[in-house]
Structures are given as structure tokens and as C-alpha cells.
Short mmCIF file of C-alpha atoms in Angstrom, two decimals:
data_model
loop_
_atom_site.label_atom_id
_atom_site.label_comp_id
_atom_site.label_asym_id
_atom_site.label_seq_id
_atom_site.Cartn_x
_atom_site.Cartn_y
_atom_site.Cartn_z
CA MET A 12 -13.85 -20.13 200.25
CA ASN A 13 -15.81 -18.99 203.20
CA LYS A 14 -19.30 -17.78 203.70
CA THR A 15 -18.09 -13.96 203.51
CA THR A 16 -15.64 -13.94 200.99
CA THR A 17 -16.96 -15.39 197.69
CA TYR A 18 -14.89 -15.29 194.09
CA ASN A 19 -16.71 -12.50 193.08
CA ASP A 20 -14.72 -10.39 195.84
CA LEU A 21 -11.51 -12.07 195.04
CA LEU A 22 -12.07 -10.86 191.17
CA LYS A 23 -12.92 -6.92 192.18
CA TYR A 24 -9.97 -7.23 194.76
CA ALA A 25 -8.10 -7.72 192.55
CA TYR A 26 -8.72 -5.72 189.90
CA ASN A 27 -8.71 -2.91 193.03
CA GLU A 28 -12.86 -2.74 192.65
CA SER A 29 -13.74 -3.48 196.21
CA GLY A 30 -14.20 -0.49 198.25
CA LEU A 31 -12.06 0.39 201.77
CA THR A 32 -14.23 -1.78 203.25
CA ASP A 33 -14.78 -4.26 201.32
CA GLY A 34 -11.16 -4.41 200.27
CA ASP A 35 -9.96 -4.72 203.98
CA ARG A 36 -12.28 -7.43 204.35
CA THR A 37 -10.95 -9.51 201.62
CA GLN A 38 -7.68 -8.79 202.24
CA ARG A 39 -7.39 -10.62 205.49
CA ALA A 40 -9.65 -13.47 204.61
CA ILE A 41 -6.68 -13.73 201.60
CA ASP A 42 -4.23 -13.50 204.97
CA GLY A 43 -6.09 -15.49 207.40
CA ASP A 44 -7.01 -18.64 205.27
CA PRO A 45 -5.06 -20.44 203.62
CA LEU A 46 -7.34 -22.13 201.23
CA ILE A 47 -8.24 -17.84 199.68
CA GLN A 48 -5.19 -17.72 199.58
CA GLY A 49 -4.67 -20.70 197.30
CA GLU A 50 -7.05 -19.29 195.43
CA TYR A 51 -6.24 -15.22 195.52
CA ASN A 52 -2.34 -16.36 194.46
CA GLU A 53 -3.88 -18.70 191.31
CA LEU A 54 -6.38 -15.89 190.31
CA ILE A 55 -3.19 -13.45 190.08
CA GLN A 56 -1.16 -16.02 188.05
CA VAL A 57 -3.60 -16.82 185.42
CA ILE A 58 -4.44 -12.75 184.81
CA SER A 59 -1.23 -11.45 184.91
CA GLN A 60 -0.12 -14.35 182.01
CA LEU A 61 -2.00 -11.61 179.57
CA ASP A 62 -0.07 -8.95 180.45
CA VAL A 63 1.05 -7.82 177.01
CA THR A 64 1.29 -4.65 175.25
CA VAL A 65 -0.73 -5.36 172.07
CA PRO A 66 1.04 -3.74 169.04
CA PRO A 67 0.20 -0.12 168.47
CA VAL A 68 -1.85 1.76 166.16
CA SER A 69 -0.12 3.65 163.18
CA GLU A 70 0.76 6.86 162.71
CA LYS A 71 -0.55 7.06 159.44
CA CYS A 72 -4.24 5.24 161.01
CA ILE A 73 -3.93 8.94 163.74
CA ASP A 74 -3.01 11.07 161.17
CA ASN A 75 -6.18 10.24 159.43
CA ILE A 76 -8.26 10.58 162.46
CA LEU A 77 -6.75 13.26 162.98
CA GLN A 78 -7.27 14.97 160.09
CA PHE A 79 -11.24 13.74 159.97
CA ALA A 80 -11.44 15.56 162.84
CA ARG A 81 -9.89 19.21 161.33
CA GLN A 82 -12.05 19.08 158.47
CA MET B 22 -5.15 16.38 183.71
CA MET B 23 -7.49 18.02 181.97
CA ASP B 24 -10.61 15.62 182.25
CA ASP B 25 -12.79 13.95 179.07
CA LYS B 26 -15.33 16.04 179.68
CA ASP B 27 -13.58 19.31 179.46
CA LEU B 28 -11.49 18.00 176.64
CA VAL B 29 -14.89 16.83 174.56
CA ARG B 30 -16.76 20.50 175.70
CA LEU B 31 -13.03 22.46 173.73
CA TYR B 32 -13.37 20.46 170.70
CA GLN B 33 -17.51 20.80 170.64
CA GLN B 34 -16.00 24.31 170.81
CA GLY B 35 -13.42 24.19 167.78
CA ASN B 36 -10.51 23.00 170.09
CA GLN B 37 -8.16 20.10 167.63
CA GLU B 38 -6.04 20.36 170.39
CA ALA B 39 -8.85 18.54 173.09
CA ILE B 40 -8.90 16.02 170.17
CA THR B 41 -5.81 14.75 169.34
CA GLU B 42 -5.86 14.41 173.40
CA LEU B 43 -8.75 12.48 173.84
CA VAL B 44 -7.43 9.93 171.04
CA HIS B 45 -3.49 9.79 172.16
CA ARG B 46 -5.27 8.93 175.46
CA TYR B 47 -7.63 5.83 174.84
CA LYS B 48 -5.43 4.67 171.32
CA GLN B 49 -3.87 1.84 173.12
CA ARG B 50 -7.07 0.74 175.88
CA ILE B 51 -9.43 1.04 172.65
CA HIS B 52 -7.22 -0.60 170.07
CA SER B 53 -6.43 -3.13 172.52
CA THR B 54 -9.85 -4.04 172.29
CA ILE B 55 -10.69 -4.39 168.93
CA TYR B 56 -7.40 -6.16 168.15
CA PHE B 57 -8.58 -9.14 170.82
CA LEU B 58 -12.20 -9.02 169.25
CA VAL B 59 -10.91 -9.78 165.82
CA LYS B 60 -7.84 -11.29 165.73
CA ASN B 61 -6.69 -9.16 162.95
CA GLN B 62 -4.03 -6.45 162.75
CA GLU B 63 -5.42 -4.62 159.82
CA LEU B 64 -8.80 -5.19 160.63
CA ALA B 65 -8.22 -3.91 164.21
CA GLU B 66 -6.78 -0.27 162.70
CA ASP B 67 -9.49 0.35 159.66
CA LEU B 68 -12.40 -0.29 163.21
CA PHE B 69 -10.29 1.26 165.06
CA GLN B 70 -10.01 4.63 162.94
CA GLU B 71 -14.16 3.41 162.39
CA THR B 72 -14.48 4.17 165.77
CA PHE B 73 -12.83 7.73 165.74
CA ILE B 74 -14.72 8.71 162.87
CA LYS B 75 -17.85 8.04 164.35
CA ILE B 76 -16.76 9.66 167.76
CA ILE B 77 -15.87 12.40 166.29
CA SER B 78 -19.10 13.14 164.06
CA SER B 79 -21.07 12.35 167.54
CA LEU B 80 -19.45 15.30 169.40
CA ARG B 81 -19.66 17.04 166.32
CA ASN B 82 -23.20 16.84 165.97
CA LYS B 83 -23.24 16.78 169.95
CA ALA B 84 -24.69 13.82 170.09
CA TYR B 85 -22.53 12.56 172.98
CA SER B 86 -24.18 13.11 176.42
CA GLU B 87 -22.74 10.90 178.67
CA GLN B 88 -20.48 13.83 180.42
CA GLY B 89 -17.70 11.96 181.79
CA LYS B 90 -17.87 8.31 181.06
CA PHE B 91 -15.73 9.12 177.42
CA LEU B 92 -14.31 5.67 177.79
CA PRO B 93 -17.13 3.21 178.04
CA TRP B 94 -19.40 5.20 175.26
CA ALA B 95 -16.29 5.27 172.86
CA LEU B 96 -15.51 1.44 173.87
CA ARG B 97 -19.49 1.05 173.25
CA ILE B 98 -19.35 2.19 169.59
CA ALA B 99 -15.70 -0.12 168.80
CA HIS B 100 -18.28 -3.13 170.38
CA ASN B 101 -20.76 -1.71 168.15
CA LEU B 102 -18.59 -1.94 165.23
CA VAL B 103 -16.69 -5.40 165.70
CA ILE B 104 -20.48 -6.68 165.87
CA ASP B 105 -21.51 -5.35 162.92
CA HIS B 106 -18.68 -6.23 161.05
CA PHE B 107 -19.09 -10.05 162.27
CA ARG B 108 -22.64 -9.50 160.97
CA LYS B 109 -21.78 -8.62 157.69
CA GLU B 110 -19.30 -11.57 157.14
CA LYS B 111 -22.06 -13.65 158.44
CA LEU B 112 -19.47 -15.24 161.38
CA MET B 113 -18.79 -14.48 165.07
CA PRO B 114 -15.55 -15.28 165.56
CA LEU B 115 -13.73 -18.83 165.75
CA GLN B 116 -11.90 -20.13 168.31
CA HIS B 117 -9.08 -21.62 166.14
CA ASP B 118 -9.43 -19.12 162.70
CA SER B 119 -5.92 -17.42 163.79
CA GLU B 120 -4.50 -15.69 160.86
CA GLU B 121 -0.94 -15.37 160.50
CA PHE B 122 0.27 -12.10 162.43
CA SER B 123 3.65 -11.50 162.65
CA VAL B 124 4.67 -8.15 165.20
CA PHE B 125 7.37 -7.07 162.35
CA ASP B 126 4.43 -5.87 160.28
CA VAL B 127 3.87 -3.54 162.44
CA ILE B 128 6.51 -2.58 164.87
CA PRO B 129 9.64 -1.06 163.24
CA ALA B 130 13.10 -3.31 163.04
CA ASN B 131 14.83 -1.14 164.61
CA SER B 132 13.01 -0.40 167.63
CA ARG B 133 13.42 -3.84 168.85
CA ASN B 134 16.38 -6.33 169.54
CA ALA B 135 15.78 -9.83 167.76
CA VAL B 136 15.89 -11.87 170.94
CA ASP B 137 12.81 -9.12 172.09
CA GLN B 138 11.35 -9.31 169.25
CA ILE B 139 11.06 -13.43 169.28
CA ILE B 140 10.22 -13.67 173.20
CA TYR B 141 7.29 -10.51 172.54
CA ASP B 142 5.60 -12.48 169.59
CA GLU B 143 5.87 -15.44 171.58
CA LYS B 144 3.81 -14.07 174.53
CA ILE B 145 1.29 -11.82 171.94
CA ALA B 146 0.88 -15.44 170.78
CA THR B 147 0.43 -17.24 173.88
CA VAL B 148 -1.98 -14.64 175.00
CA ARG B 149 -3.75 -14.74 172.00
CA ASN B 150 -4.02 -18.50 171.98
CA LEU B 151 -5.47 -17.88 175.42
CA LEU B 152 -8.15 -15.79 174.52
CA GLU B 153 -8.52 -17.17 171.39
CA ARG B 154 -9.94 -20.74 172.71
CA LEU B 155 -12.42 -18.77 174.99
CA PRO B 156 -16.10 -18.80 174.45
CA TYR B 157 -16.71 -15.42 172.96
CA GLU B 158 -18.62 -13.71 175.99
CA GLN B 159 -16.53 -14.55 178.26
CA ARG B 160 -13.31 -13.71 176.09
CA GLU B 161 -15.58 -10.25 175.81
CA VAL B 162 -15.48 -9.28 179.21
CA VAL B 163 -11.84 -10.57 179.93
CA ILE B 164 -11.01 -8.02 177.26
CA LEU B 165 -12.99 -5.20 178.24
CA ARG B 166 -11.71 -5.76 181.88
CA HIS B 167 -8.28 -6.74 181.29
CA TYR B 168 -7.02 -4.48 178.10
CA ALA B 169 -9.97 -1.55 177.67
CA GLY B 170 -10.04 -0.80 182.08
CA LEU B 171 -13.70 -1.06 182.60
CA SER B 172 -14.72 -1.92 185.51
CA PHE B 173 -17.48 -4.95 186.48
CA LYS B 174 -20.09 -2.61 187.02
CA GLU B 175 -18.95 -0.65 183.37
CA ILE B 176 -18.85 -4.22 181.69
CA SER B 177 -22.90 -4.82 182.91
CA LYS B 178 -23.96 -1.62 181.96
CA MET B 179 -22.37 -1.86 177.86
CA LEU B 180 -23.15 -5.34 177.00
CA ASP B 181 -26.96 -4.91 178.86
CA ILE B 182 -26.36 -7.51 181.90
CA ASN B 183 -26.36 -8.02 185.23
CA ILE B 184 -22.73 -7.25 187.14
CA ASN B 185 -22.95 -10.60 188.28
CA THR B 186 -23.39 -12.47 185.26
CA ALA B 187 -20.28 -10.25 184.26
CA LEU B 188 -18.43 -11.58 186.93
CA GLY B 189 -19.30 -14.64 186.31
CA ARG B 190 -18.09 -14.63 182.75
CA MET B 191 -14.52 -13.68 183.68
CA HIS B 192 -14.70 -16.48 186.86
CA TYR B 193 -15.47 -19.45 184.29
CA ALA B 194 -12.87 -18.04 181.69
CA VAL B 195 -10.14 -17.34 184.60
CA ILE B 196 -10.98 -21.26 185.34
CA LYS B 197 -10.37 -22.41 181.72
CA MET B 198 -7.80 -20.60 181.27
CA ARG B 199 -5.97 -21.77 184.54
CA GLU B 200 -6.59 -24.62 182.94
CA MET B 201 -4.96 -24.24 179.59
CA VAL B 202 -1.83 -22.90 181.52
CA GLU B 203 -1.55 -26.42 183.89
CA LYS B 204 -1.79 -28.51 180.42
CA GLU B 205 0.41 -26.51 178.27
CA SER B 206 2.84 -26.80 181.25
CA ILE B 207 2.60 -30.26 181.72
CA ARG B 208 3.06 -30.53 177.98
CA ILE B 209 6.51 -29.09 178.52
CA LYS B 210 7.61 -30.65 181.35
CA GLU B 211 6.77 -34.11 179.47
#
């Protein structure tokens, strides 16, 4: 990792939290440094493991809430 | 799409459709957050309902003042209820206290075919396993960032920690999860 790009920068970039300028700088760092690129790819690989949709809340539960809201 | 601030105002003026919209807009994110924190579908649903009861009561009493920041506020209520639950039960979440859980209990049988269901079950078990093995503080940040969709800044505000602490916890969580994934794949290859 070079002096100007930290792991925090990569985390923010991965979650679209870098501003325009920082995002551009991070993207150039990823493109220009194989070490940073490797680190970023591993980060993306790990967080993509978390992509799953949780079982939905039951309709009964939603109905109870909306019924309470109407009281 | 109407923004949260307007929906809150409309509900406070008596418009029921506004609260229906808010519930549907955020149900998945709030429920996922609670679900992965408590690791129990039934309890998650109870706490989800309690969260919205509190939200609605606060809106009625005009106790909501964080204009435009509905989700972080709602998640703070959910998070406090989770902490209260653990306090009442006098336990903090253990790392391997996985309960018997089957998505067959909550997803209508006809909505997925058997193969999809098995794949889905395995996937969710893998994610639960990864998250359960993280220390609570790291898991909390991962869940709030990945499932609740809060920014690191919002997470730091909600948990009353420095943003670098939030990022640091995420970083350690990623390292730990990477080790787990590597170990698992080595085991499968062997």
C-alpha cells in the first residue's frame, strides 16, 4: 500500500463512500499498483461473500405494525 | 419518490399511507440488521415489531427531531432494543450459539424449488457462520454497513465511536473473514 492510499480508503471506495476526488485518486492507485489492486480484489471478494437476502418479515408482523399505526 | 422527512410529516398529520411507505421502504434493512445481530428469526421479528412500535409512538409524540435521518434513527432504536434484550437475558451474543433455523419456516414452500432452497439455505448458513465468528463489535459494524446500508460516518455517530475506529473494526473483520474463507476452501480442497 502506498503512502497516499490506506486500507480505509479502499473500504470507503468499495462502499461508494469516497468523494469524487478521493474516489478518483483511489481508483488510479488501484489501477497503478498491483499490490493495492490485489488488496482491493481480496476485499471485494470477502464482502461479496456477505451478499445474501435475509428471510423476509412475515406479513402478520407488518399487519400488526400497521394496525398499531392506525390506532 | 417522496423523502423520509415528508413521509414523517404526513404521518404526523394523520396520513396512514405515509407510515405504510416508511415500513415497506426500510423493513428489509432494519430486519436484516436485527436478524444478524440476534441470530434468531423469531426473536428478530419480535424486535423488529417492537422497533416500529417505538418509532410510531415517537412520531406521534413528536419526539422525532432528526429530520431527514430516519434510517439511522430507526436503526438506533433497533440497536438499543437488541442491547436491552441481551442485558435482560444477561448474555451478550456468543460466537457459536447458533440456533436451529430453517428458512423453510419462513419462506412459503411454493416460492422456491427444492434446489434453490438448498442453495439458499447453504448460503445463509455460510454468512451466519462468518458473522457469528466475529467479535461482537466487529460484527456490529459489518452488519450496519453491509445490511443496514449506513455509511461509516453514520455508524460512528450511532455507536458513538470515531470514524477511524469504525473503519478499523471493519478492516479487522475483513481480515478475519478472509482467513475463515481461506481455511474453509483449503478444507474443501483436502
